[in-house]
Coordinates of C-alpha atoms in Angstrom, one line a residue:
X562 CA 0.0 0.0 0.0
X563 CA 1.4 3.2 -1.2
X564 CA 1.7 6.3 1.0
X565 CA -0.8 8.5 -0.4
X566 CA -3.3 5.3 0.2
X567 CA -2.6 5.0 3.4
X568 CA -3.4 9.1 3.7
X569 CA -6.4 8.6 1.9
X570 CA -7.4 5.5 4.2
X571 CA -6.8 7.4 7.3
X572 CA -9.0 10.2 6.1
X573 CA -11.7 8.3 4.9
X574 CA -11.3 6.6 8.9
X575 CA -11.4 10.4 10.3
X576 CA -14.6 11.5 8.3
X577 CA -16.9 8.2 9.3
X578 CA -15.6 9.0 13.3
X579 CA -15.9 12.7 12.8
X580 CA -19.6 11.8 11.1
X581 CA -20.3 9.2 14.1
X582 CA -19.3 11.7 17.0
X583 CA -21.5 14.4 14.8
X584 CA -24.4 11.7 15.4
X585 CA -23.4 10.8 19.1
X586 CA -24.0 14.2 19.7
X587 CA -27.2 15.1 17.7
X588 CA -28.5 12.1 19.3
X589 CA -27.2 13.1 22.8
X590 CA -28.8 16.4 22.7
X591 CA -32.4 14.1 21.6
X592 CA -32.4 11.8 24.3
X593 CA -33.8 14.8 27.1
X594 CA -36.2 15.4 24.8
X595 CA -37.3 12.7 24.0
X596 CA -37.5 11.5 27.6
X597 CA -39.4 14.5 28.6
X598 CA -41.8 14.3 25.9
X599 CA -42.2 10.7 26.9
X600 CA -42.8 11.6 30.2
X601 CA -45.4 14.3 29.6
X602 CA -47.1 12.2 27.2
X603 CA -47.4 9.4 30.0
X604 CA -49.0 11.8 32.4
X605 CA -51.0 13.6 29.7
X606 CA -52.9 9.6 29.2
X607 CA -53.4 9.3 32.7
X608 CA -55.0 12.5 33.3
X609 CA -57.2 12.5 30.1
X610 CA -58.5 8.9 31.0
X611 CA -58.9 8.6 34.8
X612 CA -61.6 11.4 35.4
X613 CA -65.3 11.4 34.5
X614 CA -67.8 13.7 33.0
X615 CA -65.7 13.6 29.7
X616 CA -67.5 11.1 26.5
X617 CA -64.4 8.7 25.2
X618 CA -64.3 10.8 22.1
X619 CA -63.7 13.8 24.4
X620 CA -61.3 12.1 26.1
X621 CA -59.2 11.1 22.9
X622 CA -59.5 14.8 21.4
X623 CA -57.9 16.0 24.9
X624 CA -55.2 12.9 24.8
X625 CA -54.4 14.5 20.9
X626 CA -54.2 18.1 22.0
X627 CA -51.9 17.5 25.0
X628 CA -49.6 15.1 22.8
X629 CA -49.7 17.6 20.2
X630 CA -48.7 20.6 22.5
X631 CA -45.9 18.5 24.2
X632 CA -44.3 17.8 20.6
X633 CA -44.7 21.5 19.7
X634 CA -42.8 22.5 22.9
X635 CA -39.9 19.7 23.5
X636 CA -39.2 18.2 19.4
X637 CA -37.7 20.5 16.7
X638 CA -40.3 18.5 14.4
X639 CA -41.3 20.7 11.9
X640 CA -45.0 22.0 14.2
X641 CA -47.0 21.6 10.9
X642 CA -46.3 17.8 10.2
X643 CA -47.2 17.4 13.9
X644 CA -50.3 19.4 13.2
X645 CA -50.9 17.2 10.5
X646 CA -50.4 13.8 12.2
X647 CA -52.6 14.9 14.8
X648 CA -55.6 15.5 13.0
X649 CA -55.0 12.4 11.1
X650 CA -55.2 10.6 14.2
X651 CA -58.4 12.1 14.7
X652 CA -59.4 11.6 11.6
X653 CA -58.7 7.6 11.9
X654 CA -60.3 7.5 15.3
X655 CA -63.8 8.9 14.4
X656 CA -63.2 12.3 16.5
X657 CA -63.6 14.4 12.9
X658 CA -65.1 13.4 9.5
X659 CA -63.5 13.5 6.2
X660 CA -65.3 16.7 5.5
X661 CA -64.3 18.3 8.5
X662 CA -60.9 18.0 7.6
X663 CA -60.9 18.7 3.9
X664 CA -63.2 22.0 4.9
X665 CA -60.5 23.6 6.8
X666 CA -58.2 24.3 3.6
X667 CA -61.0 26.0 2.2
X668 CA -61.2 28.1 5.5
X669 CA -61.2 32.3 5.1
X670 CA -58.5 32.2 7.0
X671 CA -56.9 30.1 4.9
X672 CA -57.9 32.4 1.9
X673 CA -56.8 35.5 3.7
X674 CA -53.2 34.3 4.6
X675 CA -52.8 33.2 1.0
X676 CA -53.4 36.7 -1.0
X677 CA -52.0 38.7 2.1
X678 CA -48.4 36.8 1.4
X679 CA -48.9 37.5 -2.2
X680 CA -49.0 41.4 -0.7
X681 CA -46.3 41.0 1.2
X682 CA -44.9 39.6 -1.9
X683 CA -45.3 42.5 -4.2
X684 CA -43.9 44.9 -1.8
X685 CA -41.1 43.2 -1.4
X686 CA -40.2 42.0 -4.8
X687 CA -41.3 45.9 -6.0
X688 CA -38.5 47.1 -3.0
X689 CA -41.6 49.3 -1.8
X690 CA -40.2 48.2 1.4
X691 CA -36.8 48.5 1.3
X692 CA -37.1 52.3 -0.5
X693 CA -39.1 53.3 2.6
X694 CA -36.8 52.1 5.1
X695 CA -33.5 53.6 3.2
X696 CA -35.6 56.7 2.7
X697 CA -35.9 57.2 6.2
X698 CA -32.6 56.1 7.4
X699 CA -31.2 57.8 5.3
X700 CA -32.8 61.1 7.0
X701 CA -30.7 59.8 10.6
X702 CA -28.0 62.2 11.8
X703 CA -26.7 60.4 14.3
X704 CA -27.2 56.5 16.3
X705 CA -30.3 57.6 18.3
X706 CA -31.7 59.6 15.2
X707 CA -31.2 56.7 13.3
X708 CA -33.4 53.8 15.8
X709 CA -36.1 56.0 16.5
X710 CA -36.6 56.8 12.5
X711 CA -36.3 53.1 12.0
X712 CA -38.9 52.1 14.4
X713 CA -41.4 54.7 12.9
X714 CA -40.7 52.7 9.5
X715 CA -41.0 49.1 11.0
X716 CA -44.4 49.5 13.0
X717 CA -46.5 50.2 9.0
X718 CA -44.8 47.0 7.9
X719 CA -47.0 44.6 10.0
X720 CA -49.8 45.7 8.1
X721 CA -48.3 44.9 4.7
X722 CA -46.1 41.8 5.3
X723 CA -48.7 39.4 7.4
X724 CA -45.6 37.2 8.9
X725 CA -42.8 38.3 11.2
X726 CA -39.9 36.2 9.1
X727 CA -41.5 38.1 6.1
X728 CA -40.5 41.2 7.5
X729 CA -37.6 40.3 9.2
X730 CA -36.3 38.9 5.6
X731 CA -37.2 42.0 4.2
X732 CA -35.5 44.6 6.9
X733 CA -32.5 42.5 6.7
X734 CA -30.6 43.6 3.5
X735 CA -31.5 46.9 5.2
X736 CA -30.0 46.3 8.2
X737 CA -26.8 45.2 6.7
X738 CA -26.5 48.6 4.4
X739 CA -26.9 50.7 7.4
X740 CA -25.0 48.5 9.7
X741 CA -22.0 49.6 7.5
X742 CA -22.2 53.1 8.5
X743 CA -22.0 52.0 12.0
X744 CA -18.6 52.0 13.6
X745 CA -19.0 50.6 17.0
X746 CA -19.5 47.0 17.1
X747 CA -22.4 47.2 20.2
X748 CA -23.9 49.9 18.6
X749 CA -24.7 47.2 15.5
X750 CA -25.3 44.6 17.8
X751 CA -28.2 47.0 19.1
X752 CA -29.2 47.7 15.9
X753 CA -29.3 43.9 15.5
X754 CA -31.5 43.7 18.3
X755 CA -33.9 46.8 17.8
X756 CA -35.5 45.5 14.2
X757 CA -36.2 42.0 15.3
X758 CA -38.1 43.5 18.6
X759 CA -39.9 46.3 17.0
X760 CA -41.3 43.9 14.0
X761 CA -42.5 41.5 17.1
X762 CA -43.8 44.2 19.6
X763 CA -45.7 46.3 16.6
X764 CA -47.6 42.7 15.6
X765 CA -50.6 43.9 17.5
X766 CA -51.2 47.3 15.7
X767 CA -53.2 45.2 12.6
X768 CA -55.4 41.9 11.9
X769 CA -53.1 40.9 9.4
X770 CA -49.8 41.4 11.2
X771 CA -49.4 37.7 11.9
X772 CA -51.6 34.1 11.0
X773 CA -52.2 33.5 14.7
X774 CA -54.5 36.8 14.9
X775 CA -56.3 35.6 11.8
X776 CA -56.8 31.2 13.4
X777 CA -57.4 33.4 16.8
X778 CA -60.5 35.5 15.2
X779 CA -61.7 32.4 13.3
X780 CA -61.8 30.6 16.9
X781 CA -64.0 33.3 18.2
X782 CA -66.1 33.2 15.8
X783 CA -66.4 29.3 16.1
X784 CA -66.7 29.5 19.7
X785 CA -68.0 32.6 21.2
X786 CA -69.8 33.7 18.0
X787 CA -68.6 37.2 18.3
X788 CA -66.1 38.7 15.9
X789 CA -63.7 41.4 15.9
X790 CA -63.7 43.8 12.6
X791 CA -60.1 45.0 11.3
X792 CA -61.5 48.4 12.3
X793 CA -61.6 47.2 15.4
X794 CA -58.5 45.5 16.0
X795 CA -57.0 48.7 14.4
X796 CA -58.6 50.8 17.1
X797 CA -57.3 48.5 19.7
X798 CA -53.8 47.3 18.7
X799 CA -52.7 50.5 16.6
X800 CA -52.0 52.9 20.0
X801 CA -50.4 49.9 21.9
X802 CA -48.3 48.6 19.2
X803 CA -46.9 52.6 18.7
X804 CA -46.6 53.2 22.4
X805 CA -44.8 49.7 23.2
X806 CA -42.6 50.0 20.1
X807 CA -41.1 53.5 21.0
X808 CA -40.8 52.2 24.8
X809 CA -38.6 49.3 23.4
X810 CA -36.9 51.0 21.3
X811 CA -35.6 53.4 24.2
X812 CA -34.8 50.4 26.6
X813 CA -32.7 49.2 24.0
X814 CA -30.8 52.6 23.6
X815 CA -30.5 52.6 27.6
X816 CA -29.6 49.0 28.2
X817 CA -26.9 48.6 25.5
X818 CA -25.4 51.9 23.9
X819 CA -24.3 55.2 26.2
X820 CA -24.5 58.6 25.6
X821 CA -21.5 59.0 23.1
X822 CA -22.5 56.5 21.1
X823 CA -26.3 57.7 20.8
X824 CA -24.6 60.7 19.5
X825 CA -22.2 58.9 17.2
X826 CA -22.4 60.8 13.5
X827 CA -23.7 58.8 11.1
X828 CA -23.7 58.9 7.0
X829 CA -26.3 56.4 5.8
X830 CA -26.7 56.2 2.2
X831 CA -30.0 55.9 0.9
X832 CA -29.5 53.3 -2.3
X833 CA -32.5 54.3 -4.2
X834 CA -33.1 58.0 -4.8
X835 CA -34.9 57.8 -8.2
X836 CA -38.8 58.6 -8.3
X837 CA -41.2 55.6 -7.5
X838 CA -40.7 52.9 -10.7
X839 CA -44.1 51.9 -12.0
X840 CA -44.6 48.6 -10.3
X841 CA -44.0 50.5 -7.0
X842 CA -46.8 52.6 -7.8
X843 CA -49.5 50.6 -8.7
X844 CA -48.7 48.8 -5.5
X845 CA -48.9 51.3 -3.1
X846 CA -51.9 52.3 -4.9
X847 CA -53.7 48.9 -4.6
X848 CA -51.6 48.9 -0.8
X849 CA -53.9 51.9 0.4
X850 CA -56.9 50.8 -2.0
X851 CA -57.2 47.4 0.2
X852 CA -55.9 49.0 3.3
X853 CA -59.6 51.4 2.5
X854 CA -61.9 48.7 1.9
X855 CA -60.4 46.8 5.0
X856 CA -61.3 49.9 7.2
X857 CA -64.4 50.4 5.5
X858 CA -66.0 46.4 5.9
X859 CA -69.2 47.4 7.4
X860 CA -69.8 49.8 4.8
X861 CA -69.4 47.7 2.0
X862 CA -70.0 43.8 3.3
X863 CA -67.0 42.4 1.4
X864 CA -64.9 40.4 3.9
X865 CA -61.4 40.8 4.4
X866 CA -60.4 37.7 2.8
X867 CA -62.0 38.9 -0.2
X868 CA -60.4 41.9 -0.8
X869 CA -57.3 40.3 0.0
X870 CA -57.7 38.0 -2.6
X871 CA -59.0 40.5 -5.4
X872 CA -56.1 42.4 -4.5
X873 CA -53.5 39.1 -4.8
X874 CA -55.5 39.0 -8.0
X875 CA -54.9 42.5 -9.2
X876 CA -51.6 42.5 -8.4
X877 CA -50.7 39.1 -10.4
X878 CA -52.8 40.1 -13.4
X879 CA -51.0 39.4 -16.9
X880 CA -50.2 42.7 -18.3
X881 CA -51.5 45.0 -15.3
X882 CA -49.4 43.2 -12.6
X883 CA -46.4 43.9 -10.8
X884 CA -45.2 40.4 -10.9
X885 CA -46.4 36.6 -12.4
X886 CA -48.3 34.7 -10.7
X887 CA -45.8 31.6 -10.6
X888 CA -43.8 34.0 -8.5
X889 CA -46.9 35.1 -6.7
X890 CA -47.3 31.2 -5.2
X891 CA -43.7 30.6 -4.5
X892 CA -44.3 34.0 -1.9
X893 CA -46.6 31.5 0.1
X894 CA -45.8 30.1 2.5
X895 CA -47.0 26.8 2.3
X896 CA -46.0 25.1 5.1
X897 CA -47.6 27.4 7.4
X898 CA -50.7 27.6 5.3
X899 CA -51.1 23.7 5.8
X900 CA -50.4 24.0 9.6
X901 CA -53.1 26.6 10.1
X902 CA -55.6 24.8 8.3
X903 CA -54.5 21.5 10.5
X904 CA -55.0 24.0 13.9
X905 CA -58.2 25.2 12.7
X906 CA -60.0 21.5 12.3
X907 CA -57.9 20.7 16.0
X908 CA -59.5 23.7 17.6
X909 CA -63.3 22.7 16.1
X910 CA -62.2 19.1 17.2
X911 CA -61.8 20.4 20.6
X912 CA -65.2 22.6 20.7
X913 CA -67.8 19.9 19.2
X914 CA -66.4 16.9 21.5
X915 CA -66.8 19.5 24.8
X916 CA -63.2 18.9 25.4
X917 CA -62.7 22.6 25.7
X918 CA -65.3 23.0 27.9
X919 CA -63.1 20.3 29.9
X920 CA -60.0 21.9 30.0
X921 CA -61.3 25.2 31.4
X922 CA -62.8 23.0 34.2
X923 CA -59.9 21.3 34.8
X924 CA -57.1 23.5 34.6
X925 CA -58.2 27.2 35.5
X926 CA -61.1 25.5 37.9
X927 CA -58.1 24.5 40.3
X928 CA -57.1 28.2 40.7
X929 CA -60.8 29.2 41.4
X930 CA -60.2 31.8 38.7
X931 CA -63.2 30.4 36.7
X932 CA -65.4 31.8 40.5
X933 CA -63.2 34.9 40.7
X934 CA -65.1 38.4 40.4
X935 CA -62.4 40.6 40.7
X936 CA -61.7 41.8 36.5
X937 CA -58.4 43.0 38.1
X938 CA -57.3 39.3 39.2
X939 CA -58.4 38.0 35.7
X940 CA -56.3 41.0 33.9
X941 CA -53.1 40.1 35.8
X942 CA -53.2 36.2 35.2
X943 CA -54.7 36.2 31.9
X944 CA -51.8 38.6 31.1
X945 CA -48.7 36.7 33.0
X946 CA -50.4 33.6 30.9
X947 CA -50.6 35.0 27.7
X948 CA -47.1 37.1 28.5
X949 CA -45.2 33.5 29.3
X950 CA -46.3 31.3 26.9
X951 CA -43.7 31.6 24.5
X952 CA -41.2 30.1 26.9
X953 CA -43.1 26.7 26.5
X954 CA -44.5 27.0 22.7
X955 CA -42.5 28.4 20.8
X956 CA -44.4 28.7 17.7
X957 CA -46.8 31.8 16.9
X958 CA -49.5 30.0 15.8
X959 CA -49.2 27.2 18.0
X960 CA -49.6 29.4 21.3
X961 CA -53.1 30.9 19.8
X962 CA -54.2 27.0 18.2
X963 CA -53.6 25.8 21.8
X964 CA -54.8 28.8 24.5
X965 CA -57.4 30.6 22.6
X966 CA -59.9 28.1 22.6
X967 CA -59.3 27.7 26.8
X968 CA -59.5 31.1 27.5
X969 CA -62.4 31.9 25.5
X970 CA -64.6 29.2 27.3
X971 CA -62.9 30.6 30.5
X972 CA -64.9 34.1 29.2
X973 CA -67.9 32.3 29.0
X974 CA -67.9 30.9 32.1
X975 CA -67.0 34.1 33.7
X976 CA -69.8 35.8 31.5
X977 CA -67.6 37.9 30.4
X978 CA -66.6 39.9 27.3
X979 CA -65.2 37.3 25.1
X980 CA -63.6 39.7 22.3
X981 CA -61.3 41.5 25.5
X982 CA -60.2 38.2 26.2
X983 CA -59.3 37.2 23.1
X984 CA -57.4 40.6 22.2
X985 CA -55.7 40.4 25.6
X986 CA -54.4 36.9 24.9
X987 CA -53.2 37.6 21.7
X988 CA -51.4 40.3 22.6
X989 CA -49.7 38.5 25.5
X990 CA -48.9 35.9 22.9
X991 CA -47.0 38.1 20.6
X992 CA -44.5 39.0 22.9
X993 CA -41.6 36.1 22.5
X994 CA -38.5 38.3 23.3
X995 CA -36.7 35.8 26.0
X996 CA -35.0 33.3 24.0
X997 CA -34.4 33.8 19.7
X998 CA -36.2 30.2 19.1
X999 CA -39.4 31.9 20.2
X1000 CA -39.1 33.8 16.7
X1001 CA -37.7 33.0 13.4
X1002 CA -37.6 36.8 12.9
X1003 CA -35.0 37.2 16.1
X1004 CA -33.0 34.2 14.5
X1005 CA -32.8 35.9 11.3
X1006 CA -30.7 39.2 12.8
X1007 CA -29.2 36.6 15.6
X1008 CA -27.8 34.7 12.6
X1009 CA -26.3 38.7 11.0
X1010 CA -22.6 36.8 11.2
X1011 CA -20.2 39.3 13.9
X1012 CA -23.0 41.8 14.0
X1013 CA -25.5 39.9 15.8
X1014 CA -27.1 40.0 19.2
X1015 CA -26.4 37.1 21.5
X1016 CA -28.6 35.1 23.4
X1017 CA -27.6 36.4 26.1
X1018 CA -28.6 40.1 25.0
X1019 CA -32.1 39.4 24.2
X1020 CA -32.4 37.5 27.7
X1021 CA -31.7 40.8 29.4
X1022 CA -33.7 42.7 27.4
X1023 CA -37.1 40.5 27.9
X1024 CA -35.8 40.8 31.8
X1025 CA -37.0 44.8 31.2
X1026 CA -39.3 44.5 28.2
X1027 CA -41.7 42.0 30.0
X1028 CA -42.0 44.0 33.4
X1029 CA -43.2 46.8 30.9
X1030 CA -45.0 45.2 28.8
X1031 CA -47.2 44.1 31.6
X1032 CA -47.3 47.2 33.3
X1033 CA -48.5 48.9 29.4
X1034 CA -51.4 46.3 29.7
X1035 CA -52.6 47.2 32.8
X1036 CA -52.5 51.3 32.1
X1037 CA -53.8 50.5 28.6
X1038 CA -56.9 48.6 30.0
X1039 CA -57.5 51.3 32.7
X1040 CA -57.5 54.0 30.1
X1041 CA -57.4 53.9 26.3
X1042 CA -59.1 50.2 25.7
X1043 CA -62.1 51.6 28.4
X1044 CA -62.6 54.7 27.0
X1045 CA -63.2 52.7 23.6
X1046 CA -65.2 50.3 24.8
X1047 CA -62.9 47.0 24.9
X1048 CA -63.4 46.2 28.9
X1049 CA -64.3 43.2 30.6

């Protein structure tokens, strides 16, 4: 055997123990996991099948939900397959029929999600988005000039791009153009930081701002048969979203950058000064033609989902459009279309079998919450839940699929108003600041190479940002969301 064999041999011997170690390891950092989700799943069977009052199709609807949860919170399965499997389960088990689960695909939720990412693409394939955002950064002076302008740009964004990755994958190039003109390395890192948290925090300013408002308002519907207009929702969110954006945009200035470098000079060049190309026209145009008829539902009857979709339509017309429709469909996100269609037949799965009705009984009934009469008391823990559910379910859609449904038959048992309830718990749930799995949008900028924000950074910054976004609830209920009429 010749030398260079031999050399060959012994790297072909390093990659295999190199590629078994790589395995050891991925399989080492499984085994918890899979041992707690073993172990939660045990306890989940014996809960669901040693009381009474529950019908066995009840009781396996429950067993479904719980095992569902668990693999959402302890697997790094993707959470739509799981959402999948589970309603196939039910589907095989007699807890839904075939046209309950075929139905949910052809939900307006569905519908709505579908032509708002088609939006979302046009703006972003016309660089609407991106000329807006280097227009106005482009405006900054200095480092604290420069975040407060950005976080006036980033709050409109949630009611064009209907997904938090969208618009994190949007902001990014910008990011990296402006992070150039930054010198100090924290100062980026802040920057880093600041866009992620001010697409997440501003989520609550519109209906469309992420897919778990839109399963959430179909649940209500389903459950409490109220419903929330985007009017509504506008009048509600908008003020919050503005007033807790600007707060976290400050606590990030105090907690990470001092006075010198707030006042760091800054040159940002903004990349596209020419007028507004045709394609960006006509989509702002049809932007603020749709944002019109939204506001204006009442008025006119047409639905949100169906303006959405005329627009989609108007925007992917051959000839008029701003871009093909092939392209249109690549914009959507599939995946997550296909899991909130799964959620939506899990949540009605949960209604018709009364295993909602069970869970309130058996979970909030132990805190005698479901007998409490003090609003105050129901404020505080529906907040703190709402607030810390992120920590165990770390998907968006996930936290509403899961809680909404609970806490709206908790409102009905309370007798009380059922759209507060929901609009409080959604709010709660679209703060995920603590750790950057909670979002893909925070593991976009986390993932910005030697500019991004550790861990570590956005742990101390949910150790403020949670304190105040719990004390903005409670001032916010007390004044703004009375005075409008959104009370319990």
């Amino acid at each position: 055997m010749t030398i260079s064999q031999k050399h060959q041999n012994h790297n072909t011997i390093n990659t295999q123990l190199n590629r078994f170690l790589q395995y050891f390891r991925q399989s080492s950092r499984w085994q918890p996991k899979l041992l707690l989700a073993l172990f939660l799943t045990s306890i989940s069977s014996v809960i669901v099948f040693l009381p009474d009052g529950l019908s066995i199709q009840g009781r396996l609807t429950v067993f479904v939900f719980l095992l569902t949860v668990i693999l959402w919170s302890t697997t790094s399965i993707n959470a739509g397959y799981i959402a999948l499997v589970s309603v196939l389960m039910l589907l095989l088990t007699g807890g839904i029929s075939q046209e309950d689960f075929f139905e949910s695909l052809g939900s307006d939720v569905v519908w709505l999600m579908i032509g708002a990412f088609v939006l979302g693409g046009a703006v972003k394939q016309t660089g609407l988005a991106t000329r807006l955002t280097q227009a106005v950064a482009a405006k900054a002076h200095n480092v604290s000039s420069l975040f407060w302008l950005l976080t006036t740009v980033l709050i409109p964004l949630s009611f064009l791009i209907p997904s938090t990755s969208g618009r994190a994958a949007v902001t990014h190039p910008i990011f990296r153009s402006v992070a150039n003109a930054v010198e100090e390395k924290r100062t980026r890192r802040a920057l880093a930081l600041l866009m992620p948290s001010i697409i997440l925090v501003s989520t609550i300013a519109s209906l469309t701002g992420a897919g778990s408002h839109l399963v959430a308002k179909d649940l209500l519907q389903e459950i409490s048969d109220k419903d929330i207009s985007f009017s509504q929702w506008l009048l509600y969110g908008l003020p919050f979203g503005i007033v807790a954006s600007y707060t976290c945009c400050w606590v990030i200035m105090r907690l990470f950058l001092d006075k010198k470098s707030l006042q760091q000079k800054l040159d940002v060049e903004c990349l596209q000064s020419t007028p507004l190309s045709v394609p960006e026209r006509k989509t702002l145009l049809i932007v603020l033609l749709m944002l019109a008829l939204w506001l204006t539902e009442k008025w006119h009857g047409l639905e949100i989902a169906t303006v959405t979709i005329i627009g989609a339509m108007i925007l992917t017309a051959p000839y008029f459009g701003v871009m093909k429709w092939k392209d249109a469909v690549k914009d959507v996100s599939w995946n997550l279309i296909i899991f909130v269609g799964a959620t939506l037949v899990l949540g009605r799965a949960l209604i018709s079998s009364g295993a909602s009705e069970w869970i309130i009984n058996h979970v909030f009934g132990f805190s005698e919450i479901d007998s409490t009469k003090s609003h105050f008391l129901i404020l505080v823990l529906l907040t703190i839940i709402s607030l810390t559910s992120h920590i165990y379910m770390t998907s968006h859609t996930a936290r509403a699929a899961a809680l909404v449904p609970p806490l709206l038959y908790l409102a009905s048992s309370l007798d009380i108003n059922p759209v507060a309830v929901l609009f409080l718990g959604t709010l709660g749930m679209d703060y995920c600041l603590t750790f950057p799995v909670s979002s893909k949008a925070l593991m976009v900028y986390q993932d910005a190479e030697e500019d991004g924000f550790k861990p570590t950074d956005l742990l101390r910054l949910s150790s403020v940002m949670i304190v105040v976004h719990f004390a903005l609830v409670l001032v916010f209920y007390y004044t703004w969301w009375r005075w409008v009429g959104l009370s319990f």
